[in-house]
Amino acid sequence: MAQQGVLLDQDQFCCSVCLDLLKEPVAIPCGHSYCRSCIEGCWDQDVLKGVYSCPQCRQTFSPRPTLSKNNMLAEVVEKLKKTGLQAAPPPAVCYAGPRDVACDVCTGTRKQKALMSCLACLASYCETHLQPHYESPAFKKHKMVKATAQLQEKICSHHDKLLEVYCRTDQQCICYLCTMDEHKGHDTVSAAAERTEKQRQLGMSQQKVQQRFQEREKELKELQQAVESLKVSIVDQRRHTISPVPSSQREREREVEGPLSNPTDPTVGNRLSLLRQ
């Protein structure tokens, strides 16, 4: 039980960026602590923006805060290392593949796979760095979606707001600020309502197509049956119209044709004369 308590304490002294025991720990103005190299690596990516944020609570700072070593925290970490006990094993790491969305907070050459994207922060988070959005009240109203690499496509390029309104007049998604200027007075609905309506219309169109297909299939079967019936009728008609030759007629034909088969017969000439008459 004592060892389990140490493991729990070690978890409290792990950097949320590298998920390892803190190395040269520093505290930033919001109170969270990180390895110096980890937080500097995160902030180096925000130099052009000029605004720096905490990877956990996303509190922003400007200008860039000066980092000072937290000596007390560093001593505690060193004592934990000297006990010979290792930190509790971190959960299985799922690194982002070529087709995955990488976590925007993870540092290093290999980043973890992002699970969700925040439309308010315009960032994607892995399981570890996603926790503040579930735990901190500051993030409760942030809209989260399944991790996507096309975050900018969901944001208005004019106002940097979420595209949550659909303009039926111009047939495009807009933000709520757009409804007050260039789309003022247009026929607009929420993007969710328009999506529901489009899905309903699509379902009706599919039903109509399926119904027409079934009708055409029925007509084809009826046509095939009519063709087969016509074939049977033609065969029956032929059988009734082509009757056998009467036997008396066949005997008369033999009487006439028999002598003709022998040209030397003296009666052939007489019979031919009779036939010509």
Short mmCIF file of C-alpha atoms in Angstrom, two decimals:
data_model
loop_
_atom_site.label_atom_id
_atom_site.label_comp_id
_atom_site.label_asym_id
_atom_site.label_seq_id
_atom_site.Cartn_x
_atom_site.Cartn_y
_atom_site.Cartn_z
CA MET A 1 0.00 0.00 0.00
CA ALA A 2 2.91 2.36 0.80
CA GLN A 3 4.43 1.71 -2.61
CA GLN A 4 1.07 2.43 -4.28
CA GLY A 5 1.00 5.79 -2.47
CA VAL A 6 4.44 6.63 -3.88
CA LEU A 7 3.24 5.76 -7.38
CA LEU A 8 0.30 8.09 -7.00
CA ASP A 9 2.63 10.85 -5.81
CA GLN A 10 4.87 10.24 -8.81
CA ASP A 11 1.91 10.76 -11.13
CA GLN A 12 1.54 14.24 -9.67
CA PHE A 13 5.13 15.03 -10.65
CA CYS A 14 4.86 13.93 -14.27
CA CYS A 15 5.00 16.43 -17.12
CA SER A 16 1.71 16.42 -19.06
CA VAL A 17 3.58 17.05 -22.32
CA CYS A 18 6.20 14.28 -22.30
CA LEU A 19 4.33 12.09 -19.75
CA ASP A 20 7.56 11.46 -17.84
CA LEU A 21 8.93 12.66 -14.49
CA LEU A 22 9.63 16.38 -14.57
CA LYS A 23 13.11 17.37 -15.72
CA GLU A 24 14.24 20.79 -14.50
CA PRO A 25 10.65 21.66 -13.56
CA VAL A 26 9.38 25.19 -14.09
CA ALA A 27 6.03 26.71 -13.13
CA ILE A 28 4.16 29.07 -15.44
CA PRO A 29 1.84 31.90 -14.25
CA CYS A 30 -1.31 29.74 -14.23
CA GLY A 31 0.31 27.36 -11.71
CA HIS A 32 0.95 24.32 -13.92
CA SER A 33 4.44 22.86 -14.05
CA TYR A 34 6.36 21.39 -16.98
CA CYS A 35 9.81 20.30 -17.98
CA ARG A 36 11.68 23.42 -19.09
CA SER A 37 12.45 21.88 -22.49
CA CYS A 38 8.82 20.78 -23.00
CA ILE A 39 7.17 24.14 -22.31
CA GLU A 40 9.83 26.03 -24.23
CA GLY A 41 9.25 23.71 -27.19
CA CYS A 42 5.51 24.43 -27.07
CA TRP A 43 6.01 28.18 -26.84
CA ASP A 44 8.61 28.26 -29.59
CA GLN A 45 5.80 27.24 -31.95
CA ASP A 46 3.79 30.33 -30.94
CA VAL A 47 6.51 32.94 -31.50
CA LEU A 48 4.84 34.35 -34.61
CA LYS A 49 1.49 34.70 -32.83
CA GLY A 50 3.03 36.53 -29.89
CA VAL A 51 0.52 34.86 -27.57
CA TYR A 52 1.52 31.89 -25.42
CA SER A 53 -0.81 29.44 -23.68
CA CYS A 54 -0.77 26.69 -21.09
CA PRO A 55 -1.04 23.23 -22.74
CA GLN A 56 -3.43 22.13 -19.99
CA CYS A 57 -5.77 25.01 -19.16
CA ARG A 58 -5.11 27.05 -22.34
CA GLN A 59 -4.75 30.28 -20.33
CA THR A 60 -2.92 32.78 -22.52
CA PHE A 61 0.02 35.01 -21.67
CA SER A 62 1.58 37.97 -23.46
CA PRO A 63 4.42 38.72 -23.50
CA ARG A 64 6.16 35.38 -23.12
CA PRO A 65 6.60 34.62 -19.41
CA THR A 66 10.06 34.23 -17.97
CA LEU A 67 10.66 30.71 -16.71
CA SER A 68 12.32 30.07 -13.38
CA LYS A 69 13.30 26.69 -11.99
CA ASN A 70 11.02 25.41 -9.25
CA ASN A 71 13.69 24.28 -6.79
CA MET A 72 11.28 22.72 -4.28
CA LEU A 73 9.58 20.66 -6.96
CA ALA A 74 12.95 19.67 -8.39
CA GLU A 75 14.08 18.35 -4.99
CA VAL A 76 10.94 16.25 -4.61
CA VAL A 77 11.44 14.74 -8.07
CA GLU A 78 15.07 13.93 -7.25
CA LYS A 79 14.01 12.19 -4.04
CA LEU A 80 11.51 10.12 -5.99
CA LYS A 81 14.24 9.08 -8.39
CA LYS A 82 16.59 8.14 -5.54
CA THR A 83 14.04 5.77 -4.03
CA GLY A 84 14.81 3.42 -6.91
CA LEU A 85 11.10 3.21 -7.76
CA GLN A 86 10.06 4.02 -11.27
CA ALA A 87 7.15 6.18 -12.13
CA ALA A 88 3.87 4.42 -12.75
CA PRO A 89 3.86 3.12 -16.34
CA PRO A 90 2.03 5.51 -18.66
CA PRO A 91 -0.88 4.27 -20.72
CA ALA A 92 -0.16 2.75 -24.10
CA VAL A 93 0.91 5.50 -26.47
CA CYS A 94 -0.89 5.72 -29.80
CA TYR A 95 1.26 7.68 -32.20
CA ALA A 96 -0.28 9.48 -35.15
CA GLY A 97 0.10 7.73 -38.50
CA PRO A 98 0.33 9.34 -41.95
CA ARG A 99 -3.47 9.55 -42.26
CA ASP A 100 -4.17 10.45 -38.62
CA VAL A 101 -4.57 13.88 -37.07
CA ALA A 102 -1.67 14.64 -34.74
CA CYS A 103 -2.07 16.24 -31.33
CA ASP A 104 -1.20 19.96 -31.44
CA VAL A 105 0.15 19.95 -27.89
CA CYS A 106 2.51 16.97 -28.08
CA THR A 107 6.13 17.88 -28.75
CA GLY A 108 8.94 15.97 -30.39
CA THR A 109 9.21 14.26 -33.75
CA ARG A 110 6.46 11.74 -32.96
CA LYS A 111 3.13 13.11 -31.79
CA GLN A 112 0.23 11.14 -30.39
CA LYS A 113 -2.94 10.58 -32.37
CA ALA A 114 -5.58 13.23 -31.72
CA LEU A 115 -9.03 12.06 -30.65
CA MET A 116 -10.96 15.32 -30.69
CA SER A 117 -10.66 18.79 -32.20
CA CYS A 118 -11.83 21.96 -30.46
CA LEU A 119 -13.60 24.49 -32.68
CA ALA A 120 -12.98 27.22 -30.11
CA CYS A 121 -9.26 26.59 -29.66
CA LEU A 122 -8.76 25.51 -33.30
CA ALA A 123 -6.56 22.69 -32.04
CA SER A 124 -6.65 18.90 -31.86
CA TYR A 125 -5.87 16.90 -28.73
CA CYS A 126 -4.74 13.38 -27.83
CA GLU A 127 -6.31 11.52 -24.92
CA THR A 128 -3.89 13.00 -22.38
CA HIS A 129 -4.10 16.63 -23.48
CA LEU A 130 -7.85 16.40 -23.97
CA GLN A 131 -8.53 16.01 -20.24
CA PRO A 132 -8.54 19.76 -19.39
CA HIS A 133 -11.49 20.24 -21.76
CA TYR A 134 -13.45 17.73 -19.68
CA GLU A 135 -12.22 18.82 -16.26
CA SER A 136 -11.81 22.60 -16.40
CA PRO A 137 -14.97 24.79 -16.25
CA ALA A 138 -13.28 27.22 -18.65
CA PHE A 139 -13.66 24.69 -21.49
CA LYS A 140 -17.18 23.43 -20.78
CA LYS A 141 -18.73 25.55 -23.55
CA HIS A 142 -16.11 24.69 -26.15
CA LYS A 143 -17.55 22.73 -29.07
CA MET A 144 -15.66 19.48 -29.62
CA VAL A 145 -15.80 17.39 -32.80
CA LYS A 146 -14.09 14.23 -33.97
CA ALA A 147 -10.45 14.94 -34.78
CA THR A 148 -10.20 16.61 -38.16
CA ALA A 149 -7.36 18.15 -40.14
CA GLN A 150 -9.73 20.62 -41.84
CA LEU A 151 -10.41 22.81 -38.81
CA GLN A 152 -10.04 26.04 -40.79
CA GLU A 153 -12.81 24.93 -43.15
CA LYS A 154 -15.26 25.09 -40.22
CA ILE A 155 -14.29 28.67 -39.36
CA CYS A 156 -15.46 31.88 -41.07
CA SER A 157 -12.52 33.43 -42.92
CA HIS A 158 -13.88 36.95 -42.28
CA HIS A 159 -14.75 36.79 -38.59
CA ASP A 160 -12.88 33.69 -37.29
CA LYS A 161 -16.14 32.34 -35.90
CA LEU A 162 -17.72 28.91 -36.22
CA LEU A 163 -19.73 28.36 -39.41
CA GLU A 164 -22.95 27.42 -37.63
CA VAL A 165 -25.50 29.26 -39.82
CA TYR A 166 -26.66 28.33 -43.32
CA CYS A 167 -27.70 31.06 -45.78
CA ARG A 168 -30.35 29.64 -48.10
CA THR A 169 -30.25 32.79 -50.23
CA ASP A 170 -26.58 32.33 -51.12
CA GLN A 171 -26.50 28.58 -50.37
CA GLN A 172 -23.44 28.65 -48.13
CA CYS A 173 -22.45 28.26 -44.48
CA ILE A 174 -21.75 31.47 -42.58
CA CYS A 175 -21.12 32.58 -39.00
CA TYR A 176 -23.57 34.52 -36.85
CA LEU A 177 -21.66 37.77 -37.49
CA CYS A 178 -22.18 37.35 -41.24
CA THR A 179 -25.95 37.56 -40.67
CA MET A 180 -25.45 41.12 -39.43
CA ASP A 181 -23.57 42.49 -42.43
CA GLU A 182 -23.17 40.95 -45.91
CA HIS A 183 -25.95 38.39 -45.34
CA LYS A 184 -28.32 40.71 -43.48
CA GLY A 185 -31.97 40.07 -44.38
CA HIS A 186 -31.20 36.76 -46.10
CA ASP A 187 -33.12 33.55 -45.51
CA THR A 188 -30.97 31.82 -42.88
CA VAL A 189 -31.31 28.80 -40.61
CA SER A 190 -28.96 26.96 -38.31
CA ALA A 191 -26.48 24.68 -40.05
CA ALA A 192 -27.81 21.76 -38.01
CA ALA A 193 -31.40 22.44 -39.14
CA GLU A 194 -30.35 22.71 -42.78
CA ARG A 195 -28.39 19.47 -42.50
CA THR A 196 -31.48 17.72 -41.09
CA GLU A 197 -33.65 19.12 -43.91
CA LYS A 198 -31.16 18.06 -46.59
CA GLN A 199 -31.02 14.56 -45.12
CA ARG A 200 -34.84 14.42 -45.17
CA GLN A 201 -34.94 15.53 -48.81
CA LEU A 202 -32.25 13.03 -49.72
CA GLY A 203 -34.24 10.25 -48.05
CA MET A 204 -37.36 11.20 -50.00
CA SER A 205 -35.41 11.29 -53.28
CA GLN A 206 -34.00 7.85 -52.58
CA GLN A 207 -37.50 6.52 -51.91
CA LYS A 208 -38.78 7.97 -55.21
CA VAL A 209 -35.88 6.47 -57.14
CA GLN A 210 -36.46 3.10 -55.49
CA GLN A 211 -40.19 3.29 -56.29
CA ARG A 212 -39.51 4.11 -59.96
CA PHE A 213 -37.04 1.27 -60.15
CA GLN A 214 -39.61 -1.18 -58.78
CA GLU A 215 -42.23 0.10 -61.25
CA ARG A 216 -39.86 -0.33 -64.21
CA GLU A 217 -38.92 -3.79 -62.98
CA LYS A 218 -42.61 -4.73 -62.81
CA GLU A 219 -43.22 -3.39 -66.34
CA LEU A 220 -40.26 -5.38 -67.64
CA LYS A 221 -41.60 -8.61 -66.13
CA GLU A 222 -45.04 -7.96 -67.63
CA LEU A 223 -43.44 -7.33 -71.05
CA GLN A 224 -41.46 -10.57 -70.81
CA GLN A 225 -44.62 -12.47 -69.93
CA ALA A 226 -46.43 -10.90 -72.92
CA VAL A 227 -43.60 -11.94 -75.26
CA GLU A 228 -43.70 -15.53 -73.99
CA SER A 229 -47.49 -15.61 -74.37
CA LEU A 230 -47.19 -14.31 -77.94
CA LYS A 231 -44.65 -17.00 -78.80
CA VAL A 232 -46.98 -19.73 -77.53
CA SER A 233 -49.90 -18.24 -79.49
CA ILE A 234 -47.89 -18.18 -82.75
CA VAL A 235 -46.85 -21.82 -82.33
CA ASP A 236 -50.45 -22.90 -81.71
CA GLN A 237 -51.68 -20.94 -84.75
CA ARG A 238 -49.15 -22.63 -87.01
CA ARG A 239 -50.24 -26.04 -85.81
CA HIS A 240 -53.88 -25.35 -86.72
CA THR A 241 -53.34 -23.60 -90.10
CA ILE A 242 -50.87 -26.12 -91.59
CA SER A 243 -53.11 -29.25 -91.87
CA PRO A 244 -51.97 -32.66 -93.27
CA VAL A 245 -52.41 -33.32 -97.06
CA PRO A 246 -55.48 -35.62 -97.70
CA SER A 247 -54.61 -39.18 -98.76
CA SER A 248 -56.82 -39.00 -101.93
CA GLN A 249 -54.81 -36.04 -103.19
CA ARG A 250 -51.52 -37.80 -102.56
CA GLU A 251 -52.74 -40.86 -104.59
CA ARG A 252 -53.72 -38.66 -107.53
CA GLU A 253 -50.32 -36.96 -107.45
CA ARG A 254 -48.60 -40.34 -107.54
CA GLU A 255 -50.74 -41.41 -110.54
CA VAL A 256 -49.61 -38.33 -112.44
CA GLU A 257 -45.99 -38.29 -111.33
CA GLY A 258 -45.41 -42.03 -111.72
CA PRO A 259 -45.35 -42.30 -115.59
CA LEU A 260 -43.47 -39.00 -115.85
CA SER A 261 -40.56 -40.61 -114.17
CA ASN A 262 -40.21 -42.92 -117.32
CA PRO A 263 -39.79 -40.79 -120.52
CA THR A 264 -39.96 -43.87 -122.84
CA ASP A 265 -43.52 -44.67 -121.79
CA PRO A 266 -45.82 -43.93 -124.87
CA THR A 267 -48.55 -42.69 -122.58
CA VAL A 268 -46.35 -39.92 -121.18
CA GLY A 269 -47.01 -37.69 -124.15
CA ASN A 270 -50.76 -38.12 -123.81
CA ARG A 271 -50.66 -37.38 -120.10
CA LEU A 272 -48.52 -34.27 -120.67
CA SER A 273 -51.03 -33.09 -123.26
CA LEU A 274 -53.83 -33.57 -120.80
CA LEU A 275 -51.89 -31.65 -118.14
CA ARG A 276 -51.23 -28.76 -120.58
CA GLN A 277 -54.98 -28.60 -121.37
#
